Short mmCIF file of C-alpha atoms in Angstrom, two decimals:
data_model
loop_
_atom_site.label_atom_id
_atom_site.label_comp_id
_atom_site.label_asym_id
_atom_site.label_seq_id
_atom_site.Cartn_x
_atom_site.Cartn_y
_atom_site.Cartn_z
CA MET A 1 25.61 78.69 84.84
CA LYS A 2 24.94 78.92 81.09
CA ILE A 3 26.29 75.96 79.16
CA GLU A 4 27.12 75.15 75.56
CA LEU A 5 26.53 71.43 76.12
CA ALA A 6 23.87 69.87 73.88
CA LYS A 7 23.31 73.22 72.17
CA THR A 8 21.83 71.67 69.03
CA GLU A 9 19.49 69.33 70.93
CA ILE A 10 15.76 69.98 71.39
CA ILE A 11 14.61 68.10 74.48
CA HIS A 12 10.90 67.25 74.48
CA PHE A 13 9.13 66.30 77.74
CA ILE A 14 6.04 64.07 77.30
CA GLY A 15 3.80 64.83 80.30
CA ILE A 16 5.55 68.12 81.15
CA GLY A 17 2.62 69.27 83.34
CA GLY A 18 3.41 66.73 86.08
CA ILE A 19 5.13 68.26 89.09
CA GLY A 20 8.38 66.26 88.74
CA MET A 21 8.71 66.85 84.98
CA ASN A 22 7.87 70.51 85.53
CA GLY A 23 10.74 71.04 88.00
CA LEU A 24 13.30 69.18 85.89
CA SER A 25 12.39 71.07 82.70
CA LEU A 26 12.67 74.42 84.55
CA ILE A 27 16.15 73.56 85.86
CA MET A 28 17.30 72.39 82.42
CA LYS A 29 15.95 75.58 80.81
CA GLY A 30 17.83 77.62 83.43
CA MET A 31 21.03 75.70 82.65
CA GLY A 32 20.74 76.64 78.98
CA PHE A 33 19.14 73.56 77.43
CA ASN A 34 16.52 73.95 74.67
CA VAL A 35 13.41 72.50 76.30
CA GLN A 36 9.80 72.00 75.18
CA GLY A 37 6.98 69.66 76.13
CA SER A 38 3.40 68.49 75.90
CA ASP A 39 0.53 67.55 78.19
CA ILE A 40 -3.17 66.79 77.86
CA ILE A 41 -4.43 69.84 79.76
CA ASN A 42 -3.37 73.26 81.00
CA ASN A 43 -2.63 73.52 84.73
CA LYS A 44 -0.70 75.73 87.17
CA ASN A 45 2.54 73.88 86.39
CA ILE A 46 2.10 74.60 82.66
CA ASP A 47 1.46 78.28 83.44
CA ARG A 48 4.79 78.41 85.34
CA LEU A 49 6.59 76.90 82.33
CA LYS A 50 5.02 79.37 79.89
CA LYS A 51 6.18 82.27 82.10
CA ASN A 52 9.69 80.84 81.70
CA LYS A 53 9.25 80.87 77.90
CA ILE A 54 9.15 77.07 77.55
CA LYS A 55 7.23 75.98 74.44
CA ILE A 56 4.15 73.94 75.36
CA PHE A 57 1.85 71.78 73.23
CA ILE A 58 -1.57 70.93 74.68
CA GLY A 59 -2.57 67.43 73.56
CA HIS A 60 -0.28 64.55 72.59
CA LYS A 61 0.29 64.47 68.81
CA LYS A 62 2.98 63.06 66.52
CA LYS A 63 3.74 66.48 65.03
CA ASN A 64 4.72 67.85 68.49
CA ILE A 65 8.05 66.04 68.26
CA GLU A 66 8.89 66.97 64.65
CA LYS A 67 11.97 68.97 65.70
CA ALA A 68 12.75 67.09 68.95
CA THR A 69 16.06 65.21 69.18
CA ILE A 70 15.78 63.81 72.74
CA ILE A 71 12.64 62.60 74.57
CA VAL A 72 12.01 62.61 78.32
CA VAL A 73 8.95 60.63 79.38
CA SER A 74 6.91 60.84 82.58
CA SER A 75 6.17 57.62 84.49
CA ALA A 76 2.45 58.48 84.03
CA ILE A 77 2.71 58.14 80.22
CA LYS A 78 1.39 54.90 78.73
CA LYS A 79 3.13 52.89 75.99
CA ASN A 80 0.40 53.74 73.45
CA ASN A 81 1.11 57.49 73.65
CA PRO A 82 1.33 58.79 70.02
CA GLU A 83 4.42 60.92 70.73
CA LEU A 84 6.24 58.01 72.37
CA ILE A 85 5.34 55.68 69.47
CA GLN A 86 6.56 58.29 66.95
CA ALA A 87 9.80 58.86 68.92
CA LYS A 88 10.58 55.14 68.79
CA LYS A 89 9.75 55.05 65.09
CA LYS A 90 12.19 57.93 64.52
CA GLN A 91 14.75 56.09 66.73
CA LEU A 92 15.12 59.08 69.05
CA PRO A 93 16.77 58.50 72.43
CA VAL A 94 14.02 58.15 75.06
CA TYR A 95 14.80 58.68 78.77
CA LYS A 96 12.69 58.27 81.88
CA ARG A 97 12.50 61.40 84.03
CA GLY A 98 14.72 59.77 86.70
CA GLU A 99 17.38 58.92 84.11
CA MET A 100 17.52 62.48 82.78
CA LEU A 101 17.57 63.82 86.35
CA ALA A 102 20.57 61.55 87.09
CA HIS A 103 22.43 62.99 84.07
CA ILE A 104 21.70 66.60 85.05
CA VAL A 105 22.90 66.24 88.66
CA SER A 106 25.91 64.03 87.86
CA LEU A 107 28.36 66.89 88.48
CA THR A 108 26.91 68.24 91.75
CA LYS A 109 27.03 67.27 95.44
CA ASN A 110 23.57 65.77 95.87
CA ILE A 111 21.31 65.31 98.86
CA VAL A 112 18.79 62.81 97.49
CA VAL A 113 15.51 62.24 99.35
CA THR A 114 13.61 59.06 98.63
CA GLY A 115 11.07 56.74 100.27
CA SER A 116 7.39 55.90 99.83
CA HIS A 117 6.03 58.83 101.88
CA GLY A 118 7.35 62.21 103.08
CA LYS A 119 9.85 62.87 100.26
CA THR A 120 8.46 66.23 99.18
CA THR A 121 8.13 67.67 102.69
CA THR A 122 11.61 66.42 103.70
CA THR A 123 13.18 67.90 100.55
CA SER A 124 11.38 71.19 101.26
CA LEU A 125 12.52 71.25 104.91
CA LEU A 126 16.12 70.74 103.78
CA ALA A 127 15.71 73.59 101.28
CA GLY A 128 14.34 75.71 104.16
CA ILE A 129 17.44 75.09 106.29
CA PHE A 130 19.81 75.71 103.37
CA SER A 131 18.03 79.00 102.58
CA LYS A 132 19.37 80.36 105.90
CA THR A 133 22.99 79.63 104.88
CA LYS A 134 25.25 81.12 102.22
CA LEU A 135 25.13 77.82 100.32
CA ASP A 136 22.82 78.36 97.34
CA PRO A 137 21.70 74.89 96.25
CA THR A 138 19.75 73.85 93.20
CA ILE A 139 16.38 72.47 94.37
CA ILE A 140 14.35 69.91 92.42
CA ASN A 141 11.22 68.96 94.36
CA GLY A 142 8.03 66.95 93.85
CA GLY A 143 5.81 69.73 95.19
CA VAL A 144 5.54 73.52 95.12
CA LEU A 145 7.45 75.18 97.97
CA ASN A 146 5.42 78.10 99.30
CA SER A 147 8.64 80.10 99.85
CA LEU A 148 9.64 79.75 96.17
CA LYS A 149 6.13 79.55 94.62
CA ASN A 150 7.79 76.87 92.52
CA SER A 151 8.96 73.25 92.65
CA ALA A 152 12.48 74.00 91.42
CA LYS A 153 15.23 76.61 91.63
CA LEU A 154 18.62 76.76 89.93
CA GLY A 155 21.27 77.59 92.55
CA LYS A 156 24.74 79.09 92.10
CA SER A 157 26.64 76.53 94.20
CA ASP A 158 27.61 72.94 93.45
CA TRP A 159 25.02 71.61 95.94
CA CYS A 160 21.72 70.08 94.85
CA ILE A 161 18.77 69.02 97.04
CA LEU A 162 16.42 66.75 95.16
CA GLU A 163 13.53 64.36 95.53
CA ALA A 164 13.93 61.03 93.73
CA ASP A 165 10.68 59.25 92.90
CA GLU A 166 10.69 55.45 93.24
CA SER A 167 7.59 54.85 91.09
CA ASP A 168 9.47 53.51 88.03
CA GLY A 169 12.73 52.28 89.58
CA SER A 170 14.87 55.00 87.98
CA PHE A 171 15.74 56.61 91.36
CA VAL A 172 18.69 54.19 91.76
CA GLN A 173 20.43 55.96 88.89
CA VAL A 174 20.46 59.34 90.66
CA PRO A 175 23.96 59.82 92.15
CA SER A 176 23.84 60.79 95.82
CA THR A 177 26.48 62.22 98.15
CA TYR A 178 23.99 62.11 101.02
CA SER A 179 20.70 60.23 100.87
CA ILE A 180 17.58 59.96 103.00
CA VAL A 181 15.23 56.95 103.05
CA THR A 182 12.07 58.02 104.89
CA ASN A 183 10.19 54.69 104.73
CA ILE A 184 9.30 51.84 102.37
CA ASP A 185 5.68 50.87 101.80
CA ARG A 186 3.53 48.80 99.45
CA GLU A 187 3.20 51.37 96.67
CA HIS A 188 3.60 51.36 92.86
CA MET A 189 2.93 47.64 92.65
CA ASP A 190 1.85 48.22 89.04
CA TYR A 191 5.63 48.59 88.38
CA TYR A 192 7.18 46.34 91.05
CA ASN A 193 6.14 42.71 91.09
CA SER A 194 6.62 42.37 94.84
CA MET A 195 7.72 44.16 98.01
CA ASN A 196 10.93 42.12 97.74
CA ASP A 197 11.74 43.74 94.36
CA LEU A 198 11.11 47.19 95.85
CA LYS A 199 13.36 46.51 98.87
CA LYS A 200 16.18 45.18 96.64
CA LEU A 201 16.19 48.45 94.70
CA PHE A 202 16.39 50.50 97.93
CA ILE A 203 19.36 48.37 99.06
CA LYS A 204 21.05 49.08 95.72
CA PHE A 205 20.33 52.82 96.15
CA ILE A 206 21.81 52.91 99.70
CA ASN A 207 24.88 50.89 98.64
CA LYS A 208 25.64 53.43 95.89
CA VAL A 209 26.26 56.25 98.41
CA PRO A 210 30.03 56.96 98.31
CA SER A 211 32.40 56.47 101.27
CA PHE A 212 32.66 60.26 101.78
CA GLY A 213 28.86 60.56 101.93
CA LYS A 214 26.20 59.02 104.15
CA SER A 215 22.67 57.57 104.10
CA PHE A 216 20.08 58.59 106.72
CA ILE A 217 17.52 55.87 107.40
CA CYS A 218 14.40 56.12 109.59
CA ILE A 219 14.33 53.03 111.83
CA ASP A 220 10.78 53.71 113.06
CA ASP A 221 9.82 52.06 109.76
CA LYS A 222 9.60 48.23 109.81
CA ASN A 223 10.70 47.79 106.18
CA ASN A 224 13.67 50.15 106.63
CA ASN A 225 14.76 48.10 109.65
CA GLU A 226 14.70 44.90 107.58
CA LEU A 227 16.84 46.58 104.91
CA LEU A 228 19.62 47.36 107.38
CA LYS A 229 20.23 43.63 107.91
CA ASN A 230 21.19 43.37 104.22
CA ILE A 231 23.54 46.36 104.06
CA LYS A 232 27.11 45.09 104.51
CA ILE A 233 28.98 48.43 104.73
CA LYS A 234 27.48 50.43 107.59
CA ASN A 235 27.86 53.80 105.88
CA TYR A 236 24.59 55.15 107.27
CA TYR A 237 23.09 56.95 110.25
CA THR A 238 19.68 56.16 111.74
CA TYR A 239 16.96 58.49 112.98
CA GLY A 240 13.57 58.20 114.66
CA THR A 241 11.73 57.83 117.97
CA ASN A 242 13.31 54.38 118.41
CA PRO A 243 15.79 54.82 121.34
CA LYS A 244 18.44 52.99 119.26
CA SER A 245 18.37 55.85 116.70
CA GLN A 246 21.60 57.83 116.36
CA PHE A 247 19.45 60.94 115.78
CA TYR A 248 16.94 60.24 118.55
CA ILE A 249 13.67 62.21 118.76
CA ASN A 250 12.34 62.78 122.30
CA ASN A 251 10.35 65.20 124.50
CA ILE A 252 7.68 65.57 121.83
CA LYS A 253 4.89 68.17 122.09
CA GLN A 254 2.12 68.41 119.47
CA LEU A 255 -0.01 71.57 119.50
CA LYS A 256 -2.35 73.24 116.97
CA GLU A 257 0.18 75.92 115.98
CA PHE A 258 3.38 73.86 116.02
CA SER A 259 5.15 70.64 117.02
CA GLU A 260 8.22 70.68 119.28
CA PHE A 261 10.88 68.08 120.09
CA ASP A 262 14.47 67.54 121.25
CA LEU A 263 17.07 65.78 119.12
CA SER A 264 19.82 63.71 120.82
CA ILE A 265 22.71 62.96 118.47
CA LYS A 266 25.06 60.06 119.31
CA LEU A 267 27.48 59.19 116.51
CA PRO A 268 30.44 56.79 116.66
CA GLY A 269 33.74 58.57 117.47
CA LYS A 270 32.02 61.95 117.90
CA LYS A 271 30.93 64.11 120.84
CA ASN A 272 27.25 63.73 121.80
CA ILE A 273 25.07 66.69 120.80
CA LEU A 274 21.63 67.75 122.04
CA ILE A 275 19.48 70.15 120.02
CA LYS A 276 16.71 71.32 122.36
CA LYS A 277 13.22 72.58 121.54
CA ILE A 278 13.17 72.29 117.75
CA LYS A 279 9.91 73.92 116.61
CA ILE A 280 8.18 73.19 113.31
CA PRO A 281 4.95 74.79 112.03
CA LEU A 282 3.64 71.35 111.03
CA LEU A 283 1.35 68.69 112.52
CA GLY A 284 1.96 65.00 113.03
CA MET A 285 4.68 62.52 113.93
CA HIS A 286 5.42 62.00 110.24
CA ASN A 287 6.48 65.66 109.97
CA ILE A 288 8.59 65.44 113.14
CA ARG A 289 10.43 62.54 111.48
CA ASN A 290 10.75 64.46 108.19
CA SER A 291 12.21 67.46 110.07
CA THR A 292 14.64 65.17 111.89
CA ALA A 293 15.90 63.74 108.59
CA ALA A 294 16.54 67.29 107.32
CA ALA A 295 18.24 68.31 110.60
CA ALA A 296 20.39 65.15 110.58
CA VAL A 297 21.80 65.83 107.11
CA ALA A 298 22.29 69.55 107.85
CA SER A 299 24.11 68.78 111.10
CA THR A 300 26.36 66.19 109.42
CA ILE A 301 27.52 68.59 106.71
CA GLY A 302 28.35 71.23 109.35
CA ILE A 303 25.35 73.58 109.47
CA SER A 304 25.02 75.07 112.97
CA LYS A 305 22.29 74.20 115.51
CA LYS A 306 21.08 77.81 115.39
CA ILE A 307 20.58 77.80 111.60
CA ILE A 308 18.93 74.35 111.65
CA LYS A 309 16.42 75.52 114.29
CA GLN A 310 15.75 78.79 112.44
CA GLY A 311 15.26 77.05 109.07
CA LEU A 312 12.76 74.58 110.55
CA LYS A 313 10.88 77.14 112.67
CA GLU A 314 10.44 79.52 109.71
CA PHE A 315 9.45 76.80 107.23
CA LYS A 316 6.74 78.12 104.90
CA GLY A 317 5.26 74.75 103.92
CA VAL A 318 4.48 72.94 100.67
CA GLU A 319 1.37 73.16 98.52
CA ARG A 320 -1.19 70.37 99.12
CA ARG A 321 0.33 69.28 102.47
CA PHE A 322 -2.43 70.06 105.01
CA ASN A 323 -2.91 73.60 103.67
CA LYS A 324 -5.79 75.61 105.12
CA ILE A 325 -7.85 76.97 102.22
CA PHE A 326 -10.90 78.66 103.80
CA THR A 327 -13.25 78.86 106.78
CA TYR A 328 -17.05 78.44 106.51
CA ARG A 329 -19.45 78.75 109.46
CA GLU A 330 -16.52 78.26 111.92
CA THR A 331 -15.39 75.06 110.13
CA SER A 332 -11.80 75.02 108.77
CA PHE A 333 -11.25 73.44 105.34
CA TYR A 334 -7.88 71.88 104.38
CA ASP A 335 -6.32 70.37 101.28
CA ASP A 336 -3.92 67.39 101.50
CA TYR A 337 -2.16 65.09 99.04
CA ALA A 338 -2.59 61.90 101.17
CA HIS A 339 -3.61 59.12 98.76
CA HIS A 340 -2.16 55.97 100.38
CA PRO A 341 -3.49 54.31 103.57
CA THR A 342 -0.28 55.08 105.50
CA GLU A 343 -0.42 58.78 104.53
CA ILE A 344 -4.12 59.04 105.44
CA LYS A 345 -3.47 57.49 108.88
CA GLU A 346 -0.48 59.76 109.58
CA VAL A 347 -2.35 62.95 108.66
CA LEU A 348 -5.43 61.97 110.67
CA ASN A 349 -3.30 60.96 113.69
CA GLY A 350 -1.58 64.36 113.62
CA VAL A 351 -4.85 66.28 113.30
CA LYS A 352 -6.56 64.25 116.05
CA THR A 353 -3.62 64.82 118.44
CA ALA A 354 -3.62 68.60 117.90
CA TYR A 355 -7.40 69.13 117.53
CA LYS A 356 -8.64 66.73 120.22
CA ASP A 357 -12.08 68.34 120.60
CA ASN A 358 -12.91 68.97 116.94
CA GLU A 359 -14.99 66.70 114.74
CA ILE A 360 -12.92 65.53 111.75
CA ILE A 361 -14.51 65.05 108.33
CA CYS A 362 -12.39 63.49 105.59
CA VAL A 363 -13.36 64.03 101.93
CA PHE A 364 -11.53 61.18 100.21
CA GLN A 365 -11.02 60.68 96.48
CA PRO A 366 -9.23 57.35 95.80
CA HIS A 367 -6.43 57.72 93.21
CA ARG A 368 -5.87 54.95 90.64
CA ILE A 369 -7.90 51.74 90.43
CA SER A 370 -4.71 49.64 90.64
CA ARG A 371 -3.82 51.18 94.03
CA LEU A 372 -7.36 50.78 95.37
CA LYS A 373 -7.52 47.12 94.30
CA ASP A 374 -4.11 46.35 95.80
CA LEU A 375 -4.77 48.09 99.14
CA LYS A 376 -8.56 47.81 99.50
CA LYS A 377 -8.48 46.40 103.04
CA GLU A 378 -5.76 48.84 104.19
CA PHE A 379 -7.83 51.78 102.89
CA SER A 380 -10.90 50.55 104.77
CA LEU A 381 -8.91 50.61 108.04
CA SER A 382 -7.22 53.98 107.58
CA PHE A 383 -9.95 56.42 108.69
CA LYS A 384 -10.22 55.43 112.38
CA LYS A 385 -9.22 58.91 113.61
CA ALA A 386 -11.93 60.59 111.48
CA ASP A 387 -15.57 60.94 112.53
CA THR A 388 -17.06 61.10 109.03
CA VAL A 389 -15.84 60.11 105.56
CA ILE A 390 -17.28 61.65 102.38
CA LEU A 391 -16.30 59.19 99.64
CA CYS A 392 -15.84 60.50 96.09
CA PRO A 393 -15.58 58.44 92.86
CA VAL A 394 -12.17 56.98 91.99
CA TYR A 395 -9.84 59.30 90.08
CA VAL A 396 -8.62 56.81 87.45
CA ALA A 397 -5.53 58.78 86.27
CA GLY A 398 -5.79 57.34 82.75
CA GLU A 399 -5.96 53.70 83.88
CA LYS A 400 -8.28 51.51 81.81
CA LEU A 401 -8.84 48.88 84.49
CA LYS A 402 -12.06 47.43 85.82
CA LEU A 403 -12.67 47.99 89.52
CA GLY A 404 -13.61 44.34 90.01
CA PHE A 405 -15.63 44.95 93.18
CA ASN A 406 -18.76 46.79 94.29
CA TYR A 407 -17.94 50.38 95.30
CA ASN A 408 -20.90 50.53 97.70
CA ASN A 409 -19.52 47.46 99.49
CA PHE A 410 -16.12 49.21 99.73
CA ALA A 411 -17.93 52.16 101.36
CA LYS A 412 -19.54 49.72 103.84
CA ASP A 413 -16.10 48.22 104.61
CA ILE A 414 -14.78 51.71 105.50
CA MET A 415 -17.79 52.28 107.80
CA LYS A 416 -17.31 48.91 109.50
CA ASN A 417 -13.49 48.77 109.75
CA SER A 418 -12.84 52.45 110.55
CA ARG A 419 -16.09 52.91 112.55
CA VAL A 420 -17.07 56.15 110.81
CA LYS A 421 -20.19 57.69 109.34
CA LEU A 422 -19.92 57.68 105.55
CA PHE A 423 -21.62 59.55 102.69
CA LEU A 424 -21.11 59.08 98.95
CA VAL A 425 -20.93 62.02 96.54
CA ASN A 426 -20.53 61.95 92.74
CA ASP A 427 -19.04 65.39 92.05
CA GLU A 428 -18.08 68.76 93.55
CA TYR A 429 -21.71 69.99 93.29
CA GLN A 430 -23.03 67.14 95.47
CA LEU A 431 -20.13 67.77 97.85
CA ALA A 432 -21.06 71.47 98.10
CA LYS A 433 -24.71 70.58 98.69
CA PHE A 434 -23.74 68.17 101.50
CA ILE A 435 -21.49 70.76 103.15
CA LYS A 436 -24.13 73.47 102.93
CA SER A 437 -26.69 71.23 104.62
CA ASN A 438 -24.51 69.51 107.24
CA ILE A 439 -21.30 71.37 108.09
CA TYR A 440 -21.11 74.11 110.74
CA GLY A 441 -19.35 74.76 114.06
CA LYS A 442 -15.79 73.94 115.11
CA LYS A 443 -15.00 71.11 112.73
CA ILE A 444 -12.06 70.19 110.51
CA VAL A 445 -12.75 69.16 106.88
CA ILE A 446 -9.80 67.67 104.97
CA GLY A 447 -9.87 66.95 101.24
CA MET A 448 -7.52 64.02 100.53
CA GLY A 449 -6.21 62.52 97.30
CA ALA A 450 -3.77 62.96 94.43
CA GLY A 451 -6.36 63.65 91.71
CA SER A 452 -8.89 66.46 91.18
CA ILE A 453 -9.98 66.67 94.84
CA SER A 454 -7.76 69.74 95.38
CA SER A 455 -9.73 71.61 92.69
CA TRP A 456 -13.02 70.44 94.23
CA MET A 457 -11.99 71.79 97.65
CA ARG A 458 -10.82 75.11 96.23
CA VAL A 459 -14.01 75.70 94.23
CA LEU A 460 -16.26 75.01 97.26
CA PRO A 461 -16.45 78.66 98.48
CA LYS A 462 -18.08 79.60 95.16
CA LEU A 463 -20.54 76.70 95.33
CA ILE A 464 -21.69 77.12 98.93
#
């Protein structure tokens, strides 16, 4: 679909190397928009953009936006960014990523996935089911789908499956035909003043779903349950392991190779349906819930049981979601994006259930000082299903905040509250040295965090 719209505009993305900005810029380029962008460093996302002939500037400088007529800014960009300051000086229109995303998908039938955790995997699972149909949706995801080797794909139909990020509040502007709310948790409190503010925005998002669409809400989540009391028009379906769920998960099996469950569907005015033995190549209850959300939407829009089961069973996964990266002396090493206490607990619960007899070592790199300060106690309690924690320095992600507490005392809190052995390392070299000296036999080592920990884990084979 080549378009003539905005032909004279040059759209500049500040922070184009972030996964969400990356996907949006690729889709806009594919639609015929003139797109460019800047970021502080080269990364895999930047390489993908260059292959698609998108002009990239490394480093944020005033001159990068000389020819730009519209600015799209990542939620990670601070107000003192020189390009953002210059754009305001030039009185250029400046849009948040979520606002631009809302404009781009305003003419399509959208399945919008939001929530504090599980968005990327749920979006990817939906894309996996749709890939088995003749519907060819546009996909805009917050992670790289292994099947696409990309986070975005421009489809030929008028369907769009997209992840909407709640970090800066702009997700409410994304128009949805169908929406999924996975859960609501204490996250991004640097933007929201309170949990109440966050919940109000989710209510607004759910209420915006049109009468001919539907919201799908997981009622295993306490905060989601509270929301339902404040939604006057009951234009939603519920899912979960809660027996009151309209898409009810039961007969669960969790094994090393796959998880399996049945899905009982009881909707008002419709015949009851049972989808038996749904298999997913993923671990953990969180992924069973994510798969159920995808199956619920697919079933509601008329995709057959057979295709739903095939799409889920043949799911190829998402980068940085419990991906095995190498084996060393019989120990398996994994990479995971978990960077919030809830995510850490869910991943560890899933691994412990499937690998009952294996020792679990978690290499944790806290992400953002603001998050660590806000959830310090919750973090200290989140490693109970691990045997050992290797604690790395905080990845500050550009924040210029003071920690305000002793990091060694935080380490002691983890040991005490999660009842684990704990070791501190300062960099990937110390981590490699520790692994070389201490790790062997049938163990599971998981690198966790949203910062540079993925690179640390992937460079380990060269260092050990």
